[in-house]
CSV table of C-alpha atoms in Angstrom, one decimal:
chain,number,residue,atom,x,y,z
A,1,UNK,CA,0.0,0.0,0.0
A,2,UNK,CA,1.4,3.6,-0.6
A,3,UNK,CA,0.5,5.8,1.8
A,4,UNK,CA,2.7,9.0,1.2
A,5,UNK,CA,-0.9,11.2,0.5
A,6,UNK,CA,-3.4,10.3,2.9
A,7,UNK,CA,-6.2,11.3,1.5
A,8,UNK,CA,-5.2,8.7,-1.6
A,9,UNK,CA,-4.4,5.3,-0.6
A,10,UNK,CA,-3.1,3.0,-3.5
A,11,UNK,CA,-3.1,-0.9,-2.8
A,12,UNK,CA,-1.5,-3.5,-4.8
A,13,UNK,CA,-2.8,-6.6,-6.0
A,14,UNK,CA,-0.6,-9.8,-5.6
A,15,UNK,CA,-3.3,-11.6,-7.6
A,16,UNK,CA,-2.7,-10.0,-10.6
A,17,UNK,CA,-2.2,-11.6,-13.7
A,18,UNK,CA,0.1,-10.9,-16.3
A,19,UNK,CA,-1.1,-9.2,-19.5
A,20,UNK,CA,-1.1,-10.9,-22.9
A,21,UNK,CA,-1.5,-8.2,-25.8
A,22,UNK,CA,-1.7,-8.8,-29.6
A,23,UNK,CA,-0.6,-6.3,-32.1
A,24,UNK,CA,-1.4,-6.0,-35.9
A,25,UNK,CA,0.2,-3.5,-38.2
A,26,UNK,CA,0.1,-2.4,-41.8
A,27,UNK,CA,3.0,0.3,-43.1
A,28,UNK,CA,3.1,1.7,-46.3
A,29,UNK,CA,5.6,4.3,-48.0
A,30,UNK,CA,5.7,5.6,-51.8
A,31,UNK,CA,7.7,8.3,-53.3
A,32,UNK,CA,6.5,9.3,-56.6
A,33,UNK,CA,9.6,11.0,-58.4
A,34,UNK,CA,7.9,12.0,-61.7
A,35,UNK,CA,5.2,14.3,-59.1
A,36,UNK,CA,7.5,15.1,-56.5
A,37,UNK,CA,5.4,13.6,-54.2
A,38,UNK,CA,5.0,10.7,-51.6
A,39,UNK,CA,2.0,9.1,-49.7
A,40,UNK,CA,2.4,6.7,-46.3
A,41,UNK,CA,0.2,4.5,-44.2
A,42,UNK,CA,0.6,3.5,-40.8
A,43,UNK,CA,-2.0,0.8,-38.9
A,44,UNK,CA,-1.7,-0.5,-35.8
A,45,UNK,CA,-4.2,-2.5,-33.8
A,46,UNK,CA,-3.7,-4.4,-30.2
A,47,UNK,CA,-6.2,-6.3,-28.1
A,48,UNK,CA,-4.8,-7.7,-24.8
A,49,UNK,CA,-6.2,-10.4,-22.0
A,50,UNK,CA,-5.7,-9.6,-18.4
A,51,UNK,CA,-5.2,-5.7,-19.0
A,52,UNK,CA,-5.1,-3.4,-15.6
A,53,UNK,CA,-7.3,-0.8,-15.0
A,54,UNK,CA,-7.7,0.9,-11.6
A,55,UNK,CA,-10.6,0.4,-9.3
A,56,UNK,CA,-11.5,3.6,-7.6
A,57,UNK,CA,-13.7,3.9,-4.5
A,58,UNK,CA,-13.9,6.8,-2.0
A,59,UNK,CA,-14.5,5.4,1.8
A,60,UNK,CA,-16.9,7.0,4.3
A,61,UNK,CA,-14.4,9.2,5.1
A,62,UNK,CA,-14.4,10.7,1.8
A,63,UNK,CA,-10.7,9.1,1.0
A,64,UNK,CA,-9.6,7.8,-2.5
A,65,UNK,CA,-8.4,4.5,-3.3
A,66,UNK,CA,-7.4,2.9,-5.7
A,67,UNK,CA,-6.4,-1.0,-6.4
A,68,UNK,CA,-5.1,-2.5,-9.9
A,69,UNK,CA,-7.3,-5.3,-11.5
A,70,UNK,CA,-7.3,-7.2,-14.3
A,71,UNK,CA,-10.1,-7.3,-17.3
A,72,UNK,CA,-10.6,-8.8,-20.6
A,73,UNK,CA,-11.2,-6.8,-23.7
A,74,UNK,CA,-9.0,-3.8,-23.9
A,75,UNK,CA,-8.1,-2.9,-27.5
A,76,UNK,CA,-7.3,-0.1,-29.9
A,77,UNK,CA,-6.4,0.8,-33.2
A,78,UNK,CA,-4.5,3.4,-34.4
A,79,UNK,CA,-4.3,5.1,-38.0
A,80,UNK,CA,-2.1,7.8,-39.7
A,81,UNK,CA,-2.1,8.4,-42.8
A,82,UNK,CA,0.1,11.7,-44.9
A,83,UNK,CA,0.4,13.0,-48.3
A,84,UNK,CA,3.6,14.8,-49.0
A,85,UNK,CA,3.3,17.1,-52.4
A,86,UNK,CA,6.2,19.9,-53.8
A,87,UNK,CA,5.8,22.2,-56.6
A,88,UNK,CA,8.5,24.4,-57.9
A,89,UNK,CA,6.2,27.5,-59.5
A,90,UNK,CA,9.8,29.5,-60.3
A,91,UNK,CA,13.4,28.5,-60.2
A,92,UNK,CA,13.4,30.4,-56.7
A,93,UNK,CA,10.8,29.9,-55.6
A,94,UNK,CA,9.2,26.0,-53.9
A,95,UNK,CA,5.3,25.4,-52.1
A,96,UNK,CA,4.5,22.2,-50.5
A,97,UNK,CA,1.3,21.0,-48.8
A,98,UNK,CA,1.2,17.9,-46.1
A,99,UNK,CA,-1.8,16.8,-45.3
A,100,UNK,CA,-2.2,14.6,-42.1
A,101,UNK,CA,-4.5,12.1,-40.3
A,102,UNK,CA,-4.0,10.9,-37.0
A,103,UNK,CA,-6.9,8.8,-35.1
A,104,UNK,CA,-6.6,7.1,-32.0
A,105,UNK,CA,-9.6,4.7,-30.7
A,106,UNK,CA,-9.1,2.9,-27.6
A,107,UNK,CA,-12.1,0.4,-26.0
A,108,UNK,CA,-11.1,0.1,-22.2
A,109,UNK,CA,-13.1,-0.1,-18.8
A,110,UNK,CA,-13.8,2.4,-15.7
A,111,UNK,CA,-14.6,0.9,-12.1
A,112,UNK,CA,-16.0,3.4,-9.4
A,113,UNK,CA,-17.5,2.4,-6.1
A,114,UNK,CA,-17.7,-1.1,-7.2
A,115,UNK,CA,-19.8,-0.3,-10.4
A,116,UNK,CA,-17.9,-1.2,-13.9
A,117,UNK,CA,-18.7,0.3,-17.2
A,118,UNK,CA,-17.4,0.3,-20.4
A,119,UNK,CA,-15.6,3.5,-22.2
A,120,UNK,CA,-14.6,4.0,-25.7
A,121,UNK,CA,-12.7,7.5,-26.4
A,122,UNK,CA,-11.9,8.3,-29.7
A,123,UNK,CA,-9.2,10.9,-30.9
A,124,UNK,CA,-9.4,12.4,-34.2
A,125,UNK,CA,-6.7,15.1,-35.4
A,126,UNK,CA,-6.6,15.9,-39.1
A,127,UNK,CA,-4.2,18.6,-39.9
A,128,UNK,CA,-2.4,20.3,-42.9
A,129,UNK,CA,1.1,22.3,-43.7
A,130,UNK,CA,2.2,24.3,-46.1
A,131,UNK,CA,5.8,25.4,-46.4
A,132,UNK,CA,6.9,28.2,-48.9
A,133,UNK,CA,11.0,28.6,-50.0
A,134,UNK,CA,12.4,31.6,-51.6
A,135,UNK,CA,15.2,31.4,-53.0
A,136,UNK,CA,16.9,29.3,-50.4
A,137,UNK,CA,16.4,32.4,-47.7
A,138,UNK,CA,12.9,32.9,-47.0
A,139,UNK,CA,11.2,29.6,-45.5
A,140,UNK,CA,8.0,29.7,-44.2
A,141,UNK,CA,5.7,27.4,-43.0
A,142,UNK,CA,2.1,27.5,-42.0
A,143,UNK,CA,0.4,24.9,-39.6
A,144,UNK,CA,-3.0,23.9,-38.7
A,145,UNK,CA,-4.9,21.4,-37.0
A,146,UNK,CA,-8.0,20.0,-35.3
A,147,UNK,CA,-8.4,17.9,-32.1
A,148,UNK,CA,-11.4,15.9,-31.7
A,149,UNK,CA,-11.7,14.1,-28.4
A,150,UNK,CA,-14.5,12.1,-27.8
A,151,UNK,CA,-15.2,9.9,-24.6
A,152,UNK,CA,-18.7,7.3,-24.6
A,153,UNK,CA,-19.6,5.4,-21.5
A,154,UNK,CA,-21.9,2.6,-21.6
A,155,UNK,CA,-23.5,-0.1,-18.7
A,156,UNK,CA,-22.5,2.5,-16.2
A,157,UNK,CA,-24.6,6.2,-15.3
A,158,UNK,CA,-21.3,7.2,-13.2
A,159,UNK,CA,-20.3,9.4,-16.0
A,160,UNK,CA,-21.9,11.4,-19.1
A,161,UNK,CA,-19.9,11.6,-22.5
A,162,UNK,CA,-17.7,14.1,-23.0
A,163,UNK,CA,-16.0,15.4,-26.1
A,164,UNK,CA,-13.4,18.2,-26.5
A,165,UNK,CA,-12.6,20.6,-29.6
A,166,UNK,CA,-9.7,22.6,-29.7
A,167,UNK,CA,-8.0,24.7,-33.1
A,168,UNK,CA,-4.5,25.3,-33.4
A,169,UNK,CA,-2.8,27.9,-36.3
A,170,UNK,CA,1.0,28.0,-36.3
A,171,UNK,CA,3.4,30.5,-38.3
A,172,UNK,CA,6.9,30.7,-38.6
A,173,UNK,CA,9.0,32.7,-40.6
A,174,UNK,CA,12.9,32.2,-40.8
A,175,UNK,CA,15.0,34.6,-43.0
A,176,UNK,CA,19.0,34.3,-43.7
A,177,UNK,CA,20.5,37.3,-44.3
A,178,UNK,CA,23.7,36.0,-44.7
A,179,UNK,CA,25.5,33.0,-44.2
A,180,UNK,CA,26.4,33.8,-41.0
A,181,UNK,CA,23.5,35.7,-39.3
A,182,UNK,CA,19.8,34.9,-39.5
A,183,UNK,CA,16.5,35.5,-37.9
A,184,UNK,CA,13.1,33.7,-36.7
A,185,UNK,CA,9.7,34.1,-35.9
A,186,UNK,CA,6.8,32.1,-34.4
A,187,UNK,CA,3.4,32.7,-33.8
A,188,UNK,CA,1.0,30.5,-32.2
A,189,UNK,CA,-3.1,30.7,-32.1
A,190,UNK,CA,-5.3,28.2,-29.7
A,191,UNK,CA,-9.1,28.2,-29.4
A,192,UNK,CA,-10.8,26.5,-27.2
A,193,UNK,CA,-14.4,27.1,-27.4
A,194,UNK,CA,-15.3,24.6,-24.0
A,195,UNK,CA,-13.0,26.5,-21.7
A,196,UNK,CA,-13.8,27.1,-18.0
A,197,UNK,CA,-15.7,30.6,-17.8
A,198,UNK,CA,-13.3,33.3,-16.6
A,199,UNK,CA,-10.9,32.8,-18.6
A,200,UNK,CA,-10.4,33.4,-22.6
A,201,UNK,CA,-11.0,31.1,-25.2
A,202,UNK,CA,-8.1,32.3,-27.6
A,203,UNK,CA,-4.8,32.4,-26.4
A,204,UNK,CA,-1.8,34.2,-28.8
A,205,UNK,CA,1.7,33.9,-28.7
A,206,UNK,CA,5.0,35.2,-30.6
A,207,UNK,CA,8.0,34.1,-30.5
A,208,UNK,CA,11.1,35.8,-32.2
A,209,UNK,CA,14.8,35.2,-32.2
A,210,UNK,CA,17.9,36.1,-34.1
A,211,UNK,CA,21.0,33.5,-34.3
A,212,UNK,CA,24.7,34.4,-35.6
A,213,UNK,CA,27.0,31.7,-36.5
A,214,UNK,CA,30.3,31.7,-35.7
A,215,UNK,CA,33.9,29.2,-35.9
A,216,UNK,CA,34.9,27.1,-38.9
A,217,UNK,CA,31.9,25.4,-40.1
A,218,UNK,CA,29.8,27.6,-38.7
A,219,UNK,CA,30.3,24.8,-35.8
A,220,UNK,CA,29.5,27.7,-32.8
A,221,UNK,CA,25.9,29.3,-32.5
A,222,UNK,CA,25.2,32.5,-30.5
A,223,UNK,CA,21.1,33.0,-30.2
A,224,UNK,CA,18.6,35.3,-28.6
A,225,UNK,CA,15.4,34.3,-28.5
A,226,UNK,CA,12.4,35.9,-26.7
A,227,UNK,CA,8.5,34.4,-25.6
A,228,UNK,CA,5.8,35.9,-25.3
A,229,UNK,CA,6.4,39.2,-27.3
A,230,UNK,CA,2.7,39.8,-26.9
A,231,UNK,CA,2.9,39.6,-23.4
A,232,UNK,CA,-0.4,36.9,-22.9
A,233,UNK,CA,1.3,35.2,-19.6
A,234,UNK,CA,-1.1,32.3,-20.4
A,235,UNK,CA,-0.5,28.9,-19.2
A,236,UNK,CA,-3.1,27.1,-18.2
A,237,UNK,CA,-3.3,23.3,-17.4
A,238,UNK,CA,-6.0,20.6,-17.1
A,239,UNK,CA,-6.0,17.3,-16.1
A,240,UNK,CA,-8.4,14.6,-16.1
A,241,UNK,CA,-8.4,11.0,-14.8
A,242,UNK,CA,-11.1,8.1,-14.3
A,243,UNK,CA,-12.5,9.3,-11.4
A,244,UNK,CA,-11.5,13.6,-11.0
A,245,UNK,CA,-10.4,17.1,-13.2
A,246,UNK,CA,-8.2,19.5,-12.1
């Protein structure tokens, strides 16, 4: 038993059994050199016997604990999937788009107060790049993406479903003066339209820095780099288990 917070107690289990998991993949790569362009596949899927979840239960007292035990039935499957595609409009000038799908579904179980219910979250985070070259001194890149998170609980009423949809734009800009002596730029944009009240759903930061190269090789890097030009001071954290948020 681990006792070091007393208001969360955390037992073992010496009859636990070990876990038994099966994985299945499927990868694919092509590069198409006539287009410029390349495509990949990545599949994974596991399903495991004897997988540990935690059983929570709060005594009388109003204290947590939480035991390991073992259920059948836990699987996931995981897909991600990219298109890569260049195209050189001058002789100076190159544009490429990445389009990118990443899923995630996992099928696991919750256990609180002795009640057991099923839970199947799904994760679903398309997203697309698009990088711009000018004559090997100008690169610039653009970023955006969507996260989906998506929780269903079923045979218990202990919790409701829950989903979670967040936006996030990127920019950077990196310029080389000279060989020697170059600058960079970042800006970030978040929304999160389910945020607690209080506080603001967009959050905006830049980033900017300027690096100078240095020794044979250009082997030694001096670099400044400041955050948080726009002075958000914004950080804000949330975490969420089985059984609580904070």
């Amino acid at each position: 038993i681990e006792l070091s917070n007393p208001l969360f107690k955390q037992y073992g289990n010496p009859f636990l059994l070990p876990t038994n998991t099966h994985y299945l993949s499927f990868n694919t790569f092509k590069f198409v050199a006539k287009s410029n362009s390349s495509y990949g596949i990545n599949l994974m899927g596991s399903k495991s016997k004897n997988a540990i979840v935690r059983q929570i239960s709060f005594n009388k007292n109003g204290i947590r604990e939480s035991r390991p035990i073992n259920v059948d039935g836990v699987k996931s499957l995981n897909v991600y999937m990219n298109y890569n595609k260049q195209y050189k409009l001058q002789n100076d000038l190159k544009v490429s788009f990445r389009p990118t799908i990443n899923s995630i579904f996992e099928h696991s179980f919750v256990s609180l107060n002795g009640e057991m219910g099923r839970v199947d979250f799904l994760r679903f985070r398309p997203s697309m790049n698009m990088g711009i070259t000018y004559k090997e001194k100008i690169d610039m890149n653009l970023f955006y993406s969507l996260n989906a998170s998506f929780s269903f609980y079923k045979q218990t009423n202990l919790f409701k479903n829950a989903q979670l949809i967040t936006h996030n734009l990127e920019s950077e800009i990196n310029v080389r003066y000279s060989r020697r002596f170059s600058s960079e730029t970042k800006f970030i944009y978040t929304q999160n339209p389910q945020i607690s009240k209080g506080l603001s759903k967009h959050a905006f930061l830049l980033n900017a820095g300027m690096s100078l190269h240095f020794l044979k090789e250009d082997k030694g890097q001096l670099k400044l780099y400041c955050y948080d030009l726009l002075n958000q001071g914004i950080n804000i954290i949330r975490l969420t288990t089985g059984s609580y948020i904070s």
